[in-house]
CSV table of C-alpha atoms and ligand atoms in Angstrom, one decimal:
chain,number,residue,atom,x,y,z
A,1,UNK,CA,0.0,0.0,0.0
A,2,UNK,CA,1.2,3.6,-0.8
A,3,UNK,CA,1.9,5.4,2.5
A,4,UNK,CA,0.6,8.9,2.8
A,5,UNK,CA,3.2,11.6,2.0
A,6,UNK,CA,3.8,14.3,4.5
A,7,UNK,CA,1.6,16.7,2.5
A,8,UNK,CA,-1.3,14.3,2.9
A,9,UNK,CA,-2.9,15.1,6.2
A,10,UNK,CA,-4.7,12.6,8.4
A,11,UNK,CA,-7.1,14.2,10.9
A,12,UNK,CA,-5.8,13.9,14.4
A,13,UNK,CA,-9.3,13.6,15.8
A,14,UNK,CA,-9.9,10.2,14.3
A,15,UNK,CA,-8.9,7.1,16.3
A,16,UNK,CA,-6.6,5.1,14.0
A,17,UNK,CA,-7.7,1.6,13.2
A,18,UNK,CA,-6.2,-0.7,15.7
A,19,UNK,CA,-6.1,-4.5,15.1
A,20,UNK,CA,-8.5,-6.2,12.7
A,21,UNK,CA,-12.1,-5.2,12.0
A,22,UNK,CA,-14.9,-7.7,12.4
A,23,UNK,CA,-17.5,-7.8,9.6
A,24,UNK,CA,-20.9,-9.3,10.7
A,25,UNK,CA,-23.2,-10.1,7.9
A,26,UNK,CA,-26.8,-11.3,8.3
A,27,UNK,CA,-27.5,-13.0,5.0
A,28,UNK,CA,-24.5,-14.9,3.6
A,29,UNK,CA,-25.9,-15.1,0.1
A,30,UNK,CA,-24.6,-14.0,-3.3
A,31,UNK,CA,-23.5,-10.5,-2.3
A,32,UNK,CA,-21.8,-11.5,0.9
A,33,UNK,CA,-20.0,-14.5,-0.6
A,34,UNK,CA,-18.9,-12.4,-3.6
A,35,UNK,CA,-17.5,-9.8,-1.2
A,36,UNK,CA,-15.7,-12.4,0.9
A,37,UNK,CA,-14.3,-14.3,-2.0
A,38,UNK,CA,-13.3,-11.1,-3.7
A,39,UNK,CA,-11.4,-9.7,-0.7
A,40,UNK,CA,-9.5,-13.0,-0.4
A,41,UNK,CA,-8.8,-13.2,-4.1
A,42,UNK,CA,-7.6,-9.7,-4.3
A,43,UNK,CA,-5.3,-10.3,-1.3
A,44,UNK,CA,-3.7,-13.1,-3.2
A,45,UNK,CA,-3.3,-11.0,-6.4
A,46,UNK,CA,-6.0,-12.8,-8.4
A,47,UNK,CA,-8.1,-9.7,-9.2
A,48,UNK,CA,-8.5,-6.0,-8.8
A,49,UNK,CA,-11.0,-4.2,-6.6
A,50,UNK,CA,-12.7,-2.4,-9.5
A,51,UNK,CA,-15.8,-0.4,-8.4
A,52,UNK,CA,-14.4,0.3,-5.0
A,53,UNK,CA,-13.8,4.0,-4.2
A,54,UNK,CA,-11.8,3.1,-1.0
A,55,UNK,CA,-9.4,1.0,-3.0
A,56,UNK,CA,-9.1,2.8,-6.3
A,57,UNK,CA,-10.4,6.4,-6.3
A,58,UNK,CA,-8.2,9.5,-6.2
A,59,UNK,CA,-9.9,12.8,-5.3
A,60,UNK,CA,-9.0,16.4,-5.8
A,61,UNK,CA,-7.6,18.2,-2.8
A,62,UNK,CA,-7.3,22.0,-3.0
A,63,UNK,CA,-8.5,24.4,-5.7
A,64,UNK,CA,-6.8,25.9,-8.6
A,65,UNK,CA,-3.0,25.7,-9.2
A,66,UNK,CA,-2.2,24.1,-5.9
A,67,UNK,CA,-4.7,21.2,-6.3
A,68,UNK,CA,-3.5,17.6,-6.3
A,69,UNK,CA,-5.1,14.2,-6.5
A,70,UNK,CA,-4.8,11.9,-3.5
A,71,UNK,CA,-6.0,8.3,-3.2
A,72,UNK,CA,-8.9,8.1,-0.7
A,73,UNK,CA,-7.1,5.4,1.3
A,74,UNK,CA,-4.1,7.8,1.6
A,75,UNK,CA,-6.2,10.7,2.7
A,76,UNK,CA,-8.0,9.1,5.6
A,77,UNK,CA,-6.9,6.1,7.6
A,78,UNK,CA,-9.0,3.1,6.6
A,79,UNK,CA,-8.8,-0.5,7.6
A,80,UNK,CA,-6.9,-2.6,5.1
A,81,UNK,CA,-9.2,-5.2,3.4
A,82,UNK,CA,-6.7,-7.9,4.5
A,83,UNK,CA,-7.5,-6.9,8.1
A,84,UNK,CA,-11.2,-7.8,7.8
A,85,UNK,CA,-12.5,-10.9,9.6
A,86,UNK,CA,-15.9,-12.1,8.4
A,87,UNK,CA,-18.7,-13.8,10.3
A,88,UNK,CA,-22.4,-13.9,9.8
A,89,UNK,CA,-25.8,-15.6,9.9
A,90,UNK,CA,-28.0,-17.4,7.4
A,91,UNK,CA,-31.1,-19.5,7.5
A,92,UNK,CA,-29.4,-22.3,5.5
A,93,UNK,CA,-26.3,-24.0,6.8
A,94,UNK,CA,-24.0,-24.1,3.8
A,95,UNK,CA,-20.6,-22.6,4.2
A,96,UNK,CA,-19.4,-19.6,2.2
A,97,UNK,CA,-17.7,-21.8,-0.4
A,98,UNK,CA,-20.8,-23.9,-1.0
A,99,UNK,CA,-23.0,-20.8,-1.2
A,100,UNK,CA,-20.6,-19.0,-3.5
A,101,UNK,CA,-20.7,-22.1,-5.8
A,102,UNK,CA,-24.5,-22.2,-5.8
A,103,UNK,CA,-24.7,-18.4,-6.4
A,104,UNK,CA,-22.6,-19.0,-9.5
A,105,UNK,CA,-21.3,-15.4,-9.6
A,106,UNK,CA,-17.6,-16.3,-9.7
A,107,UNK,CA,-16.3,-19.3,-11.6
A,108,UNK,CA,-15.4,-22.5,-9.8
A,109,UNK,CA,-11.8,-21.9,-11.0
A,110,UNK,CA,-11.7,-18.6,-9.2
A,111,UNK,CA,-13.4,-19.9,-6.1
A,112,UNK,CA,-11.0,-22.9,-5.9
A,113,UNK,CA,-8.2,-20.4,-5.3
A,114,UNK,CA,-9.8,-19.3,-2.0
A,115,UNK,CA,-11.7,-22.5,-1.2
A,116,UNK,CA,-10.0,-23.0,2.2
A,117,UNK,CA,-10.7,-19.5,3.4
A,118,UNK,CA,-14.4,-19.7,2.3
A,119,UNK,CA,-15.0,-23.2,3.7
A,120,UNK,CA,-13.7,-21.8,7.1
A,121,UNK,CA,-16.7,-19.5,7.3
A,122,UNK,CA,-20.0,-21.1,8.0
A,123,UNK,CA,-23.1,-19.1,9.0
A,124,UNK,CA,-24.5,-19.1,12.5
A,125,UNK,CA,-28.2,-19.9,12.8
A,126,UNK,CA,-30.3,-17.0,11.7
A,127,UNK,CA,-33.3,-15.2,13.2
A,128,UNK,CA,-36.1,-15.7,10.7
A,129,UNK,CA,-39.8,-15.3,10.2
A,130,UNK,CA,-41.3,-16.5,7.0
A,131,UNK,CA,-44.1,-13.9,7.2
A,132,UNK,CA,-41.3,-11.4,6.3
A,133,UNK,CA,-39.8,-13.4,3.4
A,134,UNK,CA,-42.5,-15.6,2.0
A,135,UNK,CA,-40.6,-17.3,-0.7
A,136,UNK,CA,-37.9,-18.8,1.5
A,137,UNK,CA,-38.0,-21.5,4.1
A,138,UNK,CA,-35.5,-21.3,7.0
A,139,UNK,CA,-33.8,-24.6,7.9
A,140,UNK,CA,-31.0,-23.2,10.1
A,141,UNK,CA,-32.7,-20.9,12.5
A,142,UNK,CA,-32.7,-19.9,16.1
A,143,UNK,CA,-35.5,-20.7,18.4
A,144,UNK,CA,-36.6,-18.7,21.5
A,145,UNK,CA,-39.7,-18.0,23.5
A,146,UNK,CA,-39.6,-14.3,22.6
A,147,UNK,CA,-38.0,-12.0,20.0
A,148,UNK,CA,-36.0,-10.6,22.9
A,149,UNK,CA,-34.5,-14.1,23.5
A,150,UNK,CA,-33.6,-14.1,19.8
A,151,UNK,CA,-31.9,-10.7,20.1
A,152,UNK,CA,-29.9,-11.9,23.1
A,153,UNK,CA,-28.8,-15.0,21.1
A,154,UNK,CA,-27.5,-12.7,18.4
A,155,UNK,CA,-25.7,-10.7,20.9
A,156,UNK,CA,-24.1,-13.8,22.3
A,157,UNK,CA,-22.9,-14.7,18.7
A,158,UNK,CA,-21.4,-11.3,18.3
A,159,UNK,CA,-19.6,-11.4,21.7
A,160,UNK,CA,-18.2,-14.8,21.0
A,161,UNK,CA,-17.1,-13.8,17.5
A,162,UNK,CA,-15.3,-10.7,18.9
A,163,UNK,CA,-13.6,-12.7,21.7
A,164,UNK,CA,-12.6,-15.7,19.5
A,165,UNK,CA,-11.0,-13.3,17.0
A,166,UNK,CA,-9.6,-10.9,19.5
A,167,UNK,CA,-11.5,-8.0,17.9
A,168,UNK,CA,-12.2,-4.6,19.4
A,169,UNK,CA,-14.2,-3.2,16.4
A,170,UNK,CA,-16.8,-4.6,14.1
A,171,UNK,CA,-19.4,-3.4,11.6
A,172,UNK,CA,-22.7,-5.1,10.7
A,173,UNK,CA,-24.0,-5.1,7.2
A,174,UNK,CA,-27.4,-6.5,6.4
A,175,UNK,CA,-27.1,-8.5,3.2
A,176,UNK,CA,-30.2,-10.6,4.0
A,177,UNK,CA,-33.2,-11.1,1.7
A,178,UNK,CA,-35.6,-8.3,1.1
A,179,UNK,CA,-38.4,-8.4,3.7
A,180,UNK,CA,-41.9,-7.6,2.8
A,181,UNK,CA,-42.9,-3.9,2.7
A,182,UNK,CA,-43.9,-2.4,6.1
A,183,UNK,CA,-44.2,1.0,7.6
A,184,UNK,CA,-43.3,2.2,11.0
A,185,UNK,CA,-46.0,1.8,13.7
A,186,UNK,CA,-46.4,2.5,17.3
A,187,UNK,CA,-44.1,-0.3,18.4
A,188,UNK,CA,-41.2,1.3,16.4
A,189,UNK,CA,-41.5,4.7,18.0
A,190,UNK,CA,-39.4,4.5,21.2
A,191,UNK,CA,-36.8,2.2,22.6
A,192,UNK,CA,-39.2,1.4,25.4
A,193,UNK,CA,-42.0,0.4,23.0
A,194,UNK,CA,-39.6,-1.5,20.8
A,195,UNK,CA,-38.2,-3.5,23.8
A,196,UNK,CA,-41.7,-4.2,25.0
A,197,UNK,CA,-42.5,-5.4,21.5
A,198,UNK,CA,-39.5,-7.8,21.6
A,199,UNK,CA,-40.6,-9.2,24.9
A,200,UNK,CA,-44.3,-9.5,23.6
A,201,UNK,CA,-43.3,-11.0,20.2
A,202,UNK,CA,-44.9,-8.0,18.4
A,203,UNK,CA,-45.5,-9.1,14.8
A,204,UNK,CA,-44.5,-5.7,13.5
A,205,UNK,CA,-40.9,-6.3,14.5
A,206,UNK,CA,-39.1,-7.8,11.5
A,207,UNK,CA,-36.0,-10.1,11.9
A,208,UNK,CA,-33.8,-7.4,10.3
A,209,UNK,CA,-34.8,-5.0,13.1
A,210,UNK,CA,-33.8,-7.6,15.7
A,211,UNK,CA,-30.3,-7.8,14.1
A,212,UNK,CA,-30.1,-4.0,14.1
A,213,UNK,CA,-31.0,-3.9,17.7
A,214,UNK,CA,-28.4,-6.5,18.7
A,215,UNK,CA,-25.8,-4.6,16.7
A,216,UNK,CA,-26.5,-1.3,18.5
A,217,UNK,CA,-26.7,-3.1,21.9
A,218,UNK,CA,-23.1,-4.3,21.2
A,219,UNK,CA,-22.0,-0.7,20.1
A,220,UNK,CA,-21.5,-1.9,16.5
A,221,UNK,CA,-22.3,0.3,13.5
A,222,UNK,CA,-25.1,-1.0,11.3
A,223,UNK,CA,-25.7,-0.5,7.6
A,224,UNK,CA,-28.7,-1.9,5.6
A,225,UNK,CA,-28.1,-3.1,2.0
A,226,UNK,CA,-31.7,-4.2,1.4
A,227,UNK,CA,-34.8,-2.0,0.8
A,228,UNK,CA,-36.8,-3.1,3.9
A,229,UNK,CA,-36.8,-1.2,7.1
A,230,UNK,CA,-34.3,-2.4,9.7
A,231,UNK,CA,-32.4,0.2,11.7
A,232,UNK,CA,-34.4,3.1,10.1
A,233,UNK,CA,-37.2,3.2,12.7
A,234,UNK,CA,-37.4,6.0,15.2
A,235,UNK,CA,-36.6,3.8,18.2
A,236,UNK,CA,-33.3,2.5,16.8
A,237,UNK,CA,-32.3,5.8,15.1
A,238,UNK,CA,-32.8,7.5,18.5
A,239,UNK,CA,-30.9,4.7,20.3
A,240,UNK,CA,-28.0,5.0,17.8
A,241,UNK,CA,-27.8,8.8,18.3
A,242,UNK,CA,-27.9,8.4,22.1
A,243,UNK,CA,-25.2,5.7,22.1
A,244,UNK,CA,-23.1,7.4,19.5
A,245,UNK,CA,-23.2,4.7,16.9
A,246,UNK,CA,-23.0,5.1,13.1
A,247,UNK,CA,-25.9,3.7,11.1
A,248,UNK,CA,-27.1,3.9,7.5
A,249,UNK,CA,-29.2,2.6,4.7
A,250,UNK,CA,-30.9,1.6,2.6
A,251,UNK,CA,-30.6,-0.7,-0.4
A,252,UNK,CA,-27.3,-0.9,-2.3
A,253,UNK,CA,-27.4,1.3,-5.4
A,254,UNK,CA,-26.0,-1.1,-8.0
A,255,UNK,CA,-27.5,-1.4,-11.5
A,256,UNK,CA,-30.5,0.2,-12.9
A,257,UNK,CA,-31.0,2.8,-10.2
A,258,UNK,CA,-27.3,3.7,-10.4
A,259,UNK,CA,-27.9,4.4,-14.2
A,260,UNK,CA,-31.0,6.3,-13.4
A,261,UNK,CA,-29.2,8.6,-11.1
A,262,UNK,CA,-26.6,9.2,-13.8
A,263,UNK,CA,-29.0,9.8,-16.7
A,264,UNK,CA,-31.8,11.8,-14.9
A,265,UNK,CA,-29.4,14.6,-13.7
A,266,UNK,CA,-28.2,14.9,-17.4
A,267,UNK,CA,-31.8,15.3,-18.7
A,268,UNK,CA,-32.6,17.9,-16.1
A,269,UNK,CA,-29.3,19.8,-16.6
A,270,UNK,CA,-30.1,20.0,-20.3
A,271,UNK,CA,-33.8,21.0,-19.6
A,272,UNK,CA,-35.1,18.0,-21.6
A,273,UNK,CA,-38.6,17.0,-20.7
A,274,UNK,CA,-39.7,13.6,-19.6
A,275,UNK,CA,-42.9,11.8,-20.6
A,276,UNK,CA,-42.2,8.4,-19.2
A,277,UNK,CA,-39.5,6.0,-17.8
A,278,UNK,CA,-40.2,2.3,-18.1
A,279,UNK,CA,-37.7,0.1,-16.3
A,280,UNK,CA,-37.8,-3.6,-16.4
A,281,UNK,CA,-35.4,-6.3,-15.2
A,282,UNK,CA,-35.0,-10.0,-15.5
A,283,UNK,CA,-33.0,-11.7,-12.8
A,284,UNK,CA,-32.7,-15.4,-11.9
A,285,UNK,CA,-30.9,-15.6,-8.5
A,286,UNK,CA,-32.3,-16.2,-5.1
A,287,UNK,CA,-32.8,-12.4,-4.6
A,288,UNK,CA,-35.0,-12.5,-7.8
A,289,UNK,CA,-36.9,-15.5,-6.3
A,290,UNK,CA,-37.6,-13.5,-3.1
A,291,UNK,CA,-38.6,-10.4,-5.1
A,292,UNK,CA,-41.1,-12.6,-7.0
A,293,UNK,CA,-43.3,-12.2,-4.0
A,294,UNK,CA,-45.3,-9.0,-4.1
A,295,UNK,CA,-44.6,-8.1,-0.5
A,296,UNK,CA,-40.8,-8.1,-1.0
A,297,UNK,CA,-41.1,-6.5,-4.4
A,298,UNK,CA,-43.1,-3.6,-2.9
A,299,UNK,CA,-40.2,-2.8,-0.6
A,300,UNK,CA,-37.9,-2.7,-3.7
A,301,UNK,CA,-40.4,-0.7,-5.8
A,302,UNK,CA,-40.7,2.0,-3.1
A,303,UNK,CA,-36.9,2.2,-2.7
A,304,UNK,CA,-36.4,2.5,-6.4
A,305,UNK,CA,-39.4,4.8,-7.1
A,306,UNK,CA,-38.4,7.9,-5.2
A,307,UNK,CA,-35.3,8.6,-7.2
A,308,UNK,CA,-36.7,10.4,-10.2
A,309,UNK,CA,-38.9,12.9,-8.4
A,310,UNK,CA,-36.1,13.9,-6.2
A,311,UNK,CA,-33.7,14.5,-9.0
A,312,UNK,CA,-36.1,16.1,-11.5
A,313,UNK,CA,-37.9,18.4,-9.1
A,314,UNK,CA,-41.4,18.4,-10.7
A,315,UNK,CA,-42.6,21.1,-8.3
A,316,UNK,CA,-40.0,23.5,-9.7
A,317,UNK,CA,-40.4,22.3,-13.4
A,318,UNK,CA,-44.0,21.2,-13.7
A,319,UNK,CA,-44.0,21.8,-17.4
A,320,UNK,CA,-41.1,19.4,-17.9
A,321,UNK,CA,-41.5,16.8,-15.2
A,322,UNK,CA,-45.0,17.4,-13.7
A,323,UNK,CA,-46.7,14.4,-15.3
A,324,UNK,CA,-44.3,11.7,-16.3
A,325,UNK,CA,-45.1,8.0,-16.0
A,326,UNK,CA,-42.6,5.9,-14.0
A,327,UNK,CA,-43.0,2.1,-14.2
A,328,UNK,CA,-40.7,-0.4,-12.5
A,329,UNK,CA,-40.8,-4.2,-13.1
A,330,UNK,CA,-38.6,-7.1,-11.9
A,331,UNK,CA,-39.3,-10.5,-13.4
A,332,UNK,CA,-37.8,-13.6,-11.9
A,333,UNK,CA,-36.2,-15.6,-14.8
A,334,UNK,CA,-34.1,-18.5,-13.4
A,335,UNK,CA,-31.9,-19.1,-16.5
A,336,UNK,CA,-30.2,-15.7,-16.0
A,337,UNK,CA,-29.0,-16.4,-12.4
A,338,UNK,CA,-27.1,-13.4,-11.1
A,339,UNK,CA,-26.5,-11.9,-14.6
A,340,UNK,CA,-29.4,-9.5,-14.4
A,341,UNK,CA,-30.5,-7.7,-17.5
A,342,UNK,CA,-32.1,-4.3,-17.2
A,343,UNK,CA,-33.9,-2.3,-19.9
A,344,UNK,CA,-34.9,1.3,-19.6
A,345,UNK,CA,-37.1,3.0,-22.2
A,346,UNK,CA,-37.0,6.7,-21.6
A,347,UNK,CA,-39.5,8.9,-23.5
A,348,UNK,CA,-38.2,12.4,-23.5
A,349,UNK,CA,-39.2,15.7,-25.1
A,350,UNK,CA,-37.1,18.4,-26.8
A,351,UNK,CA,-37.5,21.7,-28.7
A,352,UNK,CA,-41.1,22.3,-29.7
A,353,UNK,CA,-42.2,19.3,-27.6
A,354,UNK,CA,-40.8,16.9,-30.1
A,355,UNK,CA,-40.6,13.4,-28.8
A,356,UNK,CA,-37.4,11.4,-28.6
A,357,UNK,CA,-36.4,8.1,-26.9
A,358,UNK,CA,-33.4,6.8,-25.0
A,359,UNK,CA,-32.9,3.0,-24.6
A,360,UNK,CA,-30.5,1.6,-22.0
A,361,UNK,CA,-29.8,-2.1,-22.0
A,362,UNK,CA,-27.6,-2.9,-19.0
A,363,UNK,CA,-26.3,-6.4,-18.9
A,364,UNK,CA,-25.0,-6.2,-15.4
A,365,UNK,CA,-23.8,-8.7,-12.8
A,366,UNK,CA,-25.7,-7.9,-9.7
A,367,UNK,CA,-23.3,-9.1,-7.1
A,368,UNK,CA,-20.3,-7.9,-9.0
A,369,UNK,CA,-21.7,-4.4,-8.7
A,370,UNK,CA,-22.8,-4.8,-5.1
A,371,UNK,CA,-19.6,-6.3,-3.6
A,372,UNK,CA,-17.4,-3.2,-3.9
A,373,UNK,CA,-20.3,-1.1,-2.4
A,374,UNK,CA,-20.4,-3.5,0.5
A,375,UNK,CA,-16.6,-3.2,1.0
A,376,UNK,CA,-16.7,0.6,0.9
A,377,UNK,CA,-19.6,0.8,3.3
A,378,UNK,CA,-17.8,-1.5,5.8
A,379,UNK,CA,-14.7,0.6,5.7
A,380,UNK,CA,-16.5,3.9,5.7
A,381,UNK,CA,-18.8,2.9,8.5
A,382,UNK,CA,-15.8,1.9,10.6
A,383,UNK,CA,-14.2,5.2,9.7
A,384,UNK,CA,-17.3,7.1,10.7
A,385,UNK,CA,-17.4,5.3,14.0
A,386,UNK,CA,-13.8,6.0,14.8
A,387,UNK,CA,-14.3,9.7,13.8
A,388,UNK,CA,-17.2,10.0,16.2
A,389,UNK,CA,-19.8,10.6,13.5
A,390,UNK,CA,-22.9,9.4,15.2
A,391,UNK,CA,-26.3,8.3,13.9
A,392,UNK,CA,-27.3,8.3,10.2
A,393,UNK,CA,-24.4,8.8,7.9
A,394,UNK,CA,-25.9,11.0,5.2
A,395,UNK,CA,-22.6,11.4,3.5
A,396,UNK,CA,-22.8,7.8,2.4
A,397,UNK,CA,-26.0,8.4,0.4
A,398,UNK,CA,-23.9,7.6,-2.7
A,399,UNK,CA,-24.2,3.9,-2.0
A,400,UNK,CA,-27.9,3.6,-1.4
A,401,UNK,CA,-31.0,3.6,-3.5
A,402,UNK,CA,-33.1,5.2,-0.8
A,403,UNK,CA,-30.7,7.0,1.5
A,404,UNK,CA,-32.0,7.3,5.1
A,405,UNK,CA,-32.0,10.9,6.3
A,406,UNK,CA,-31.3,12.3,9.8
A,407,UNK,CA,-34.2,14.7,9.6
A,408,UNK,CA,-37.3,15.4,7.5
A,409,UNK,CA,-35.4,16.6,4.4
A,410,UNK,CA,-35.7,14.6,1.2
A,411,UNK,CA,-32.6,12.6,0.4
A,412,UNK,CA,-30.2,13.6,-2.4
A,413,UNK,CA,-30.3,11.1,-5.3
A,414,UNK,CA,-28.1,12.7,-7.9
A,415,UNK,CA,-25.0,10.4,-8.0
A,416,UNK,CA,-22.7,13.3,-8.7
A,417,UNK,CA,-23.9,15.5,-5.8
A,418,UNK,CA,-23.9,12.4,-3.6
A,419,UNK,CA,-20.3,11.9,-4.6
A,420,UNK,CA,-19.4,15.5,-3.7
A,421,UNK,CA,-21.1,15.0,-0.3
A,422,UNK,CA,-19.0,11.9,0.2
A,423,UNK,CA,-15.7,13.3,-0.9
A,424,UNK,CA,-16.2,16.6,1.0
A,425,UNK,CA,-16.8,14.6,4.2
A,426,UNK,CA,-13.5,12.8,3.5
A,427,UNK,CA,-11.8,16.2,2.9
A,428,UNK,CA,-13.2,17.5,6.1
A,429,UNK,CA,-12.1,14.5,8.1
A,430,UNK,CA,-8.6,15.0,6.6
A,431,UNK,CA,-8.8,18.6,7.6
A,432,UNK,CA,-8.7,19.7,4.0
A,433,UNK,CA,-10.7,22.4,2.3
A,434,UNK,CA,-14.2,21.3,1.0
A,435,UNK,CA,-14.9,21.8,-2.7
A,436,UNK,CA,-18.0,23.9,-3.1
A,437,UNK,CA,-18.1,23.3,-6.9
A,438,UNK,CA,-18.2,20.0,-8.7
A,439,UNK,CA,-14.9,18.1,-8.4
A,440,UNK,CA,-15.5,16.4,-11.7
A,441,UNK,CA,-12.6,18.2,-13.3
A,442,UNK,CA,-9.7,20.6,-12.8
A,443,UNK,CA,-11.2,23.0,-15.4
A,444,UNK,CA,-14.3,23.6,-13.2
A,445,UNK,CA,-12.1,24.6,-10.2
A,446,UNK,CA,-9.9,26.8,-12.4
A,447,UNK,CA,-12.9,28.7,-13.7
A,448,UNK,CA,-14.2,29.3,-10.2
A,449,UNK,CA,-10.8,30.6,-9.0
A,450,UNK,CA,-10.7,33.1,-11.8
B,509,NAD,N1,-27.1,-7.8,-5.6
B,509,NAD,C1,-27.4,-6.6,-5.8
B,509,NAD,O1,-27.0,-5.9,-6.7
B,509,NAD,C2,-28.3,-5.9,-4.8
B,509,NAD,C3,-28.6,-4.6,-4.9
B,509,NAD,C4,-29.3,-3.9,-4.0
B,509,NAD,C5,-29.8,-4.6,-2.9
B,509,NAD,N2,-29.6,-5.9,-2.8
B,509,NAD,C6,-30.2,-6.6,-1.6
B,509,NAD,O2,-29.1,-7.2,-0.9
B,509,NAD,C7,-29.7,-8.4,-0.3
B,509,NAD,C8,-28.8,-9.6,-0.6
B,509,NAD,O3,-28.8,-9.8,-2.0
B,509,NAD,P1,-28.2,-11.2,-2.6
B,509,NAD,O4,-28.2,-11.1,-4.0
B,509,NAD,O5,-27.0,-11.6,-1.8
B,509,NAD,O6,-29.4,-12.2,-2.1
B,509,NAD,P2,-29.3,-13.7,-1.7
B,509,NAD,O7,-30.7,-14.2,-1.8
B,509,NAD,O8,-28.3,-14.4,-2.5
B,509,NAD,O9,-28.8,-13.7,-0.2
B,509,NAD,C9,-29.6,-13.3,0.8
B,509,NAD,C10,-29.4,-14.3,1.9
B,509,NAD,O10,-30.1,-13.9,3.1
B,509,NAD,C11,-30.5,-15.1,3.8
B,509,NAD,N3,-31.5,-14.7,4.7
B,509,NAD,C12,-32.8,-14.3,4.5
B,509,NAD,N4,-33.4,-13.9,5.6
B,509,NAD,C13,-32.5,-14.0,6.6
B,509,NAD,C14,-32.5,-13.8,8.0
B,509,NAD,N5,-33.6,-13.3,8.6
B,509,NAD,N6,-31.3,-14.0,8.7
B,509,NAD,C15,-30.2,-14.4,8.1
B,509,NAD,N7,-30.1,-14.7,6.7
B,509,NAD,C16,-31.3,-14.5,6.0
B,509,NAD,C17,-30.9,-16.0,2.6
B,509,NAD,O11,-31.0,-17.3,3.0
B,509,NAD,C18,-29.8,-15.7,1.6
B,509,NAD,O12,-28.8,-16.6,1.7
B,509,NAD,C19,-31.1,-8.5,-0.8
B,509,NAD,O13,-32.0,-8.0,0.1
B,509,NAD,C20,-31.1,-7.7,-2.1
B,509,NAD,O14,-32.4,-7.2,-2.4
B,509,NAD,C21,-28.8,-6.6,-3.7
């Protein structure tokens, strides 16, 4: 690794990473195993961490003639991926190697190079309720008289994992299946009502919320990669704020939504109108099977759906964006496995209301796009915790389809503004000057200085 030069400052206020970092993952499926296999393969020189900002990106520091580009990992003190220790839960007992083979994201030839490391990680029994993921059956699950008992069992797993691996720090990242759509109710409002609900087996408390609660109880930052509610309920947000724990979510922004948050800002910047945006996907992995149930799909639909309105500002531009049709479909199609294909048909309007169309056909690999996001979130959540940034980490909105906000403001969805938020937080942590203009190119900065 390149060591920071003397001109590259590290903030003195951040506790440097000491020892290894535990990574606790509820849901050891395609994303989790692609992440773990990838970290091990990269450590052995069998691949590059493409798509990861923490590993590859250089950002502009300073404006005008004195500006320079510094790798993020040289600007702020991040844990090395080789210092990550993985553990987690699943509702099926297969070890990480077996699951990675079944997920069929990486070839057997690649997986064979890290087979020993992957076979050493087998999931602990999960906390599961089929009412929340109707298309799956749990065969490797915890039992307990109450949801509070299950939460305590998770806390015991966490404590054992930390002790066995001699760890002082950990991060939890929900990579479990998408739970059915639900909204916050009375039981989710305060820690008291939530804990009462755990004791009384309140049906409104989803398994992902029990993991989030266990994580916060153990002072461990929690991030949610799926679209369902987990930590984003008032009781747990308030608890995280009071305990000083970093949290964030939700839903990794990987394929189609990532493209949407790139194209839509372009249309708006150019003042091109929008009549309709039809997005459809075929996907054949276990995630696709889960999303084949309407309850889980609704969580995904809601998380994907808010993006366009937020970027296009129909209130400000009713004549261009006040009445567009937005349709999202996901079809489960087993032959495709993890190789998702997304189509977008975008009906736009130009000069004199003349219609035009844009077609986007993204042949992506779901978990290949998600794994670097998962790695960055783990490393940045740990950084946030060490830097004393408590509660919801708005600066990490870049990574989520439906960023959770610390207050009643609408989240930012424009990928490039999100990127500026992220990099400015890093600049600030490194005690460098924030860029108030786009950091997309030196020319922009020069123009501003003049
Ligand atoms: N792959 C992507 O690009 C992407 C993008 C955005 C969001 N996501 C979300 O990330 C999550 C993981 O995606 P994936 O492709 O790895 O799915 P997956 O189906 O391969 O893995 C999910 C795993 O979670 C397990 N699980 C379900 N409920 C659980 C529980 N209560 N406790 C413990 N384990 C549980 C399942 O058995 C499965 O192994 C999904 O919610 C998905 O919607 C994925």
